[in-house]
mmCIF file of C-alpha atoms in Angstrom:
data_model
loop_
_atom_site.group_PDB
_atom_site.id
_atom_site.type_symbol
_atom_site.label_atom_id
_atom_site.label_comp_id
_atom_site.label_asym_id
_atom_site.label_seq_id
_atom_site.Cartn_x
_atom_site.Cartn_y
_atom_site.Cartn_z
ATOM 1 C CA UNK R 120 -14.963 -80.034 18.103
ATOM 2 C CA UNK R 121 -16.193 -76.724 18.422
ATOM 3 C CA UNK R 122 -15.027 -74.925 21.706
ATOM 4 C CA UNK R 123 -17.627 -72.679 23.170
ATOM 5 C CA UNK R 124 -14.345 -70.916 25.367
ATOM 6 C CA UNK R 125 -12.693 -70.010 22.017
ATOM 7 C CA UNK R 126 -15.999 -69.050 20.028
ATOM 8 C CA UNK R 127 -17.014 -66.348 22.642
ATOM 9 C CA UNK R 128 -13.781 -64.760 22.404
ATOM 10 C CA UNK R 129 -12.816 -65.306 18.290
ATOM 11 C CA UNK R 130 -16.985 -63.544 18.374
ATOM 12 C CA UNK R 131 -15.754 -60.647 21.313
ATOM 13 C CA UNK R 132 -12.381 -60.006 19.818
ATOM 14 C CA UNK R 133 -12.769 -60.685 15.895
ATOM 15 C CA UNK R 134 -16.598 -60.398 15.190
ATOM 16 C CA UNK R 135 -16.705 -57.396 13.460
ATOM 17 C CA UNK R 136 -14.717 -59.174 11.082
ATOM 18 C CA UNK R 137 -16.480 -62.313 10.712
ATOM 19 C CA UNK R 138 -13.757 -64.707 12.786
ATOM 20 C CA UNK R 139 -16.082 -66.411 14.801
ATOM 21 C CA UNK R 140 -18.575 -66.898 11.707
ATOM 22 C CA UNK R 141 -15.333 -68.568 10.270
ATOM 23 C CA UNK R 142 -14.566 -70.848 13.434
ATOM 24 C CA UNK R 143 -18.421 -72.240 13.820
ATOM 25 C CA UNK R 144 -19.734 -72.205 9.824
ATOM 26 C CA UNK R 145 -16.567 -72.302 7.688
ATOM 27 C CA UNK R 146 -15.249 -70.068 5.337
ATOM 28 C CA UNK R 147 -18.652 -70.385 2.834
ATOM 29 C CA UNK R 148 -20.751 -68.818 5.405
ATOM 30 C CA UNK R 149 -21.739 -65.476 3.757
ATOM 31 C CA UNK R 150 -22.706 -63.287 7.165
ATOM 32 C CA UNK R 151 -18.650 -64.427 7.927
ATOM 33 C CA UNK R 152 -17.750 -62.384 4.602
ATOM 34 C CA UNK R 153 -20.967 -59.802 5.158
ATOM 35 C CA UNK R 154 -19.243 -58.548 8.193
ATOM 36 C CA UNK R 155 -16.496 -56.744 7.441
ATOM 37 C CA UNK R 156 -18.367 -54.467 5.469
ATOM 38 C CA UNK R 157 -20.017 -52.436 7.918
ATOM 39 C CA UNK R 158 -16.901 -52.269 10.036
ATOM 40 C CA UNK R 159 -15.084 -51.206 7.121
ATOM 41 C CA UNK R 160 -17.696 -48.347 6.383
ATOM 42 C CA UNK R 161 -17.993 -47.286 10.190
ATOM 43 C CA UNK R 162 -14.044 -46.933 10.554
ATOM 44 C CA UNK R 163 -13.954 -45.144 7.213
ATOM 45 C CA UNK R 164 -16.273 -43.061 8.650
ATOM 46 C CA UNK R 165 -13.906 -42.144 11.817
ATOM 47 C CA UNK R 166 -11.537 -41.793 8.781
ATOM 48 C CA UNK R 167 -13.890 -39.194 7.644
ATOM 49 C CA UNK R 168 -14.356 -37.155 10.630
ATOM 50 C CA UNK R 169 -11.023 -36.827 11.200
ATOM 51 C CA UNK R 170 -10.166 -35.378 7.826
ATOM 52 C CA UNK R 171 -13.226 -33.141 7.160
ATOM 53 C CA UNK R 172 -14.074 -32.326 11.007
ATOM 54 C CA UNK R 173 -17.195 -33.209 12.888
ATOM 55 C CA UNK R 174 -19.838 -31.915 10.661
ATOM 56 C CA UNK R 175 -19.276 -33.956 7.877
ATOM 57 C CA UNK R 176 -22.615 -35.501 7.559
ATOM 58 C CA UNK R 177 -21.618 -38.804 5.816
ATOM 59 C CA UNK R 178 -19.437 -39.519 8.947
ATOM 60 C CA UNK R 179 -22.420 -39.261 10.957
ATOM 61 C CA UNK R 180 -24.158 -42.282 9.375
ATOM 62 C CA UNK R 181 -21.135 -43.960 8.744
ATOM 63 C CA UNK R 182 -19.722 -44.153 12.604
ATOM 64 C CA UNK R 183 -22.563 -45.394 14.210
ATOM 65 C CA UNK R 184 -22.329 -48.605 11.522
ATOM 66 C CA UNK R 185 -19.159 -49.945 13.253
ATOM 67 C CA UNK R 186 -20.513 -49.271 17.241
ATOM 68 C CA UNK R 187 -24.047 -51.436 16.276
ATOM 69 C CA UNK R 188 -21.761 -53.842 14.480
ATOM 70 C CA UNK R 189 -19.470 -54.516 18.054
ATOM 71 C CA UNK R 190 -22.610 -54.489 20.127
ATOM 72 C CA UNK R 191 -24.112 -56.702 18.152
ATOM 73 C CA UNK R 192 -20.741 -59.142 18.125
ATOM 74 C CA UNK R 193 -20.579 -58.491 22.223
ATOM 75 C CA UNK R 194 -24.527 -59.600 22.053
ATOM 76 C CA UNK R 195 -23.931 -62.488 20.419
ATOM 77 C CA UNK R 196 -20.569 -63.976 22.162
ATOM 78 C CA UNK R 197 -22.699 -63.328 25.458
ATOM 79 C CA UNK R 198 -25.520 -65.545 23.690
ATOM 80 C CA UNK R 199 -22.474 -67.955 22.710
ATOM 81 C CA UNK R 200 -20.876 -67.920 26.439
ATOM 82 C CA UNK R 201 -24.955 -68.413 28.040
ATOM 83 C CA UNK R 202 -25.546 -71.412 26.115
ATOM 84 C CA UNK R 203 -25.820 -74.768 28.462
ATOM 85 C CA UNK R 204 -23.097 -77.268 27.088
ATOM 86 C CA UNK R 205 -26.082 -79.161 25.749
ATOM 87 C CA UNK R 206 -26.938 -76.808 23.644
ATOM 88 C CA UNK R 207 -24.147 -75.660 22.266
ATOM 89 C CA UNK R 208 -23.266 -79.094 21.876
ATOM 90 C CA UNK R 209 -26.493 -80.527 20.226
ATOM 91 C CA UNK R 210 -25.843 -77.153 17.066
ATOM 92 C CA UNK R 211 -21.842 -77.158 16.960
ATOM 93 C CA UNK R 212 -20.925 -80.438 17.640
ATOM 94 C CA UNK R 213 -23.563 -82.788 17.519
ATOM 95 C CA UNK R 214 -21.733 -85.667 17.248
ATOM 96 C CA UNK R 215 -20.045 -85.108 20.594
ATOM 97 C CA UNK R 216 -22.049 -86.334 24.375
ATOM 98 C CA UNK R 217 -24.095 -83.585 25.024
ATOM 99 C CA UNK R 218 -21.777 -83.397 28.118
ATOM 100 C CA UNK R 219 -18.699 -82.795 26.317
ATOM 101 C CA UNK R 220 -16.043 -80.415 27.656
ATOM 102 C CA UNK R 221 -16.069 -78.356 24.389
ATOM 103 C CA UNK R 222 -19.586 -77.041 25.319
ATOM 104 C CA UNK R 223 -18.535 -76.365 29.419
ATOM 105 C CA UNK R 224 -18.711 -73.222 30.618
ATOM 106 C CA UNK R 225 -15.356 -72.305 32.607
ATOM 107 C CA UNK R 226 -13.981 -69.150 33.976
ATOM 108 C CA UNK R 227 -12.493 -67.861 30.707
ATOM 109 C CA UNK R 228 -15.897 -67.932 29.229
ATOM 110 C CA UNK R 229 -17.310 -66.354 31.946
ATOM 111 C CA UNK R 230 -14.509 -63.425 31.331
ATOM 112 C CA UNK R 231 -15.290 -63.221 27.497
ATOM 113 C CA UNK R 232 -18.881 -63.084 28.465
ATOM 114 C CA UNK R 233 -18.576 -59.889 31.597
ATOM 115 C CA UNK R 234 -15.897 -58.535 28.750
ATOM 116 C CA UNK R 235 -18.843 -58.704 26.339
ATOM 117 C CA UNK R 236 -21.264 -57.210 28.503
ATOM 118 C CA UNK R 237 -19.452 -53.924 29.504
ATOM 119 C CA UNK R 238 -17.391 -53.037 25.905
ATOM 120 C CA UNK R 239 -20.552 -54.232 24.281
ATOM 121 C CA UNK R 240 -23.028 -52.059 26.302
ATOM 122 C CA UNK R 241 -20.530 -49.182 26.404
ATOM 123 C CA UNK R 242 -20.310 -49.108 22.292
ATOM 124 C CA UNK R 243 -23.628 -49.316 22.265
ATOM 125 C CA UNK R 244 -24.516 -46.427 24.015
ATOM 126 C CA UNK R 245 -21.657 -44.117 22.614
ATOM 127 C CA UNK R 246 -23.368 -44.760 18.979
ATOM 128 C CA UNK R 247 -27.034 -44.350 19.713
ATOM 129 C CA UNK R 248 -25.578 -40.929 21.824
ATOM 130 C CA UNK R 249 -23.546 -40.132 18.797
ATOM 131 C CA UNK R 250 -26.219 -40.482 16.285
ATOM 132 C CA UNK R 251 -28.634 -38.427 18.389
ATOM 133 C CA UNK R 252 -26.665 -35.562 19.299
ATOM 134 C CA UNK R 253 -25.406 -35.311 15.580
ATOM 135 C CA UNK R 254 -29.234 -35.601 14.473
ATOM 136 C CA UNK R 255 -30.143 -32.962 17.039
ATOM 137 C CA UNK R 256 -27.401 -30.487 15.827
ATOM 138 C CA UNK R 257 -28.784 -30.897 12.671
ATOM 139 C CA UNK R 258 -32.062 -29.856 13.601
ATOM 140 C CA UNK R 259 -31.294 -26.938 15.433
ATOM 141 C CA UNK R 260 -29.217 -26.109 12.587
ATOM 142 C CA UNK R 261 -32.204 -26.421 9.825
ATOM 143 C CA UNK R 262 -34.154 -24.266 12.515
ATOM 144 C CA UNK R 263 -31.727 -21.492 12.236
ATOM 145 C CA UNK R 264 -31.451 -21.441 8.749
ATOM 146 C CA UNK R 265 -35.505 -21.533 8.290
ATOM 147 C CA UNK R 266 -35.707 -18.814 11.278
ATOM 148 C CA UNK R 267 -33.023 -16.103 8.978
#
């Protein structure tokens, strides 16, 4: 049975790589292996901006891959943690009472869910501050080279 406790953390904790994917669809589900790669790309990114400095352009498209990627894994183990145990029973383990302890919500959910909400909200604000103030640099940089 699928444990709604362990898939809200394996989708907080591991999402960006696909674990919880893994855990509720098996290893042939393609988002699971789909994943990784913008995690991949927005840490390379990092990668980049540490080696060629901060206006490396490429970084700024690449970084804000990786923050939408954990918001979007923090969205989603918050949707996981929310679900009534009927619910998550009836689509993970619907051979199982729709009362079954595997779909219960208990205090460890409840921290992988308040977890979720603050990293999750917090990443997503960084990026979409990140990609605008890199956006608006540029600007004011095209501006200066147009005004010479």
């Amino acid at each position: 049975m699928k444990n709604k406790t362990l898939a809200a953390w394996l989708t907080f904790l591991g999402g960006p790589l696909g674990l919880h994917r893994f855990y509720l669809f098996g290893l042939s589900d393609l988002v699971g292996w789909l994943l990784p790669l913008p995690t991949g790309l927005g840490v390379y990114g990092i990668q980049r901006a540490l080696a060629f400095g901060q206006d490396d352009a490429l970084s700024w498209i690449l970084i804000p891959m990786l923050g939408f990627t954990v918001a979007s894994c923090a969205l989603n183990a918050i949707i996981y943690g929310l679900k009534t145990p009927e619910k998550w029973n009836a689509q993970f383990n619907p051979e199982a009472d729709p009362e079954a302890n595997a779909g219960a919500t208990q205090w460890p959910t409840i921290g992988a869910i308040v977890l979720s909400l603050l990293m999750g909200t917090t990443v997503l604000m960084s990026s979409i501050v990140f990609s605008f103030q890199r956006y608006f640099e540029y600007q004011v940089e095209q501006a200066r080279l147009i005004s010479q």
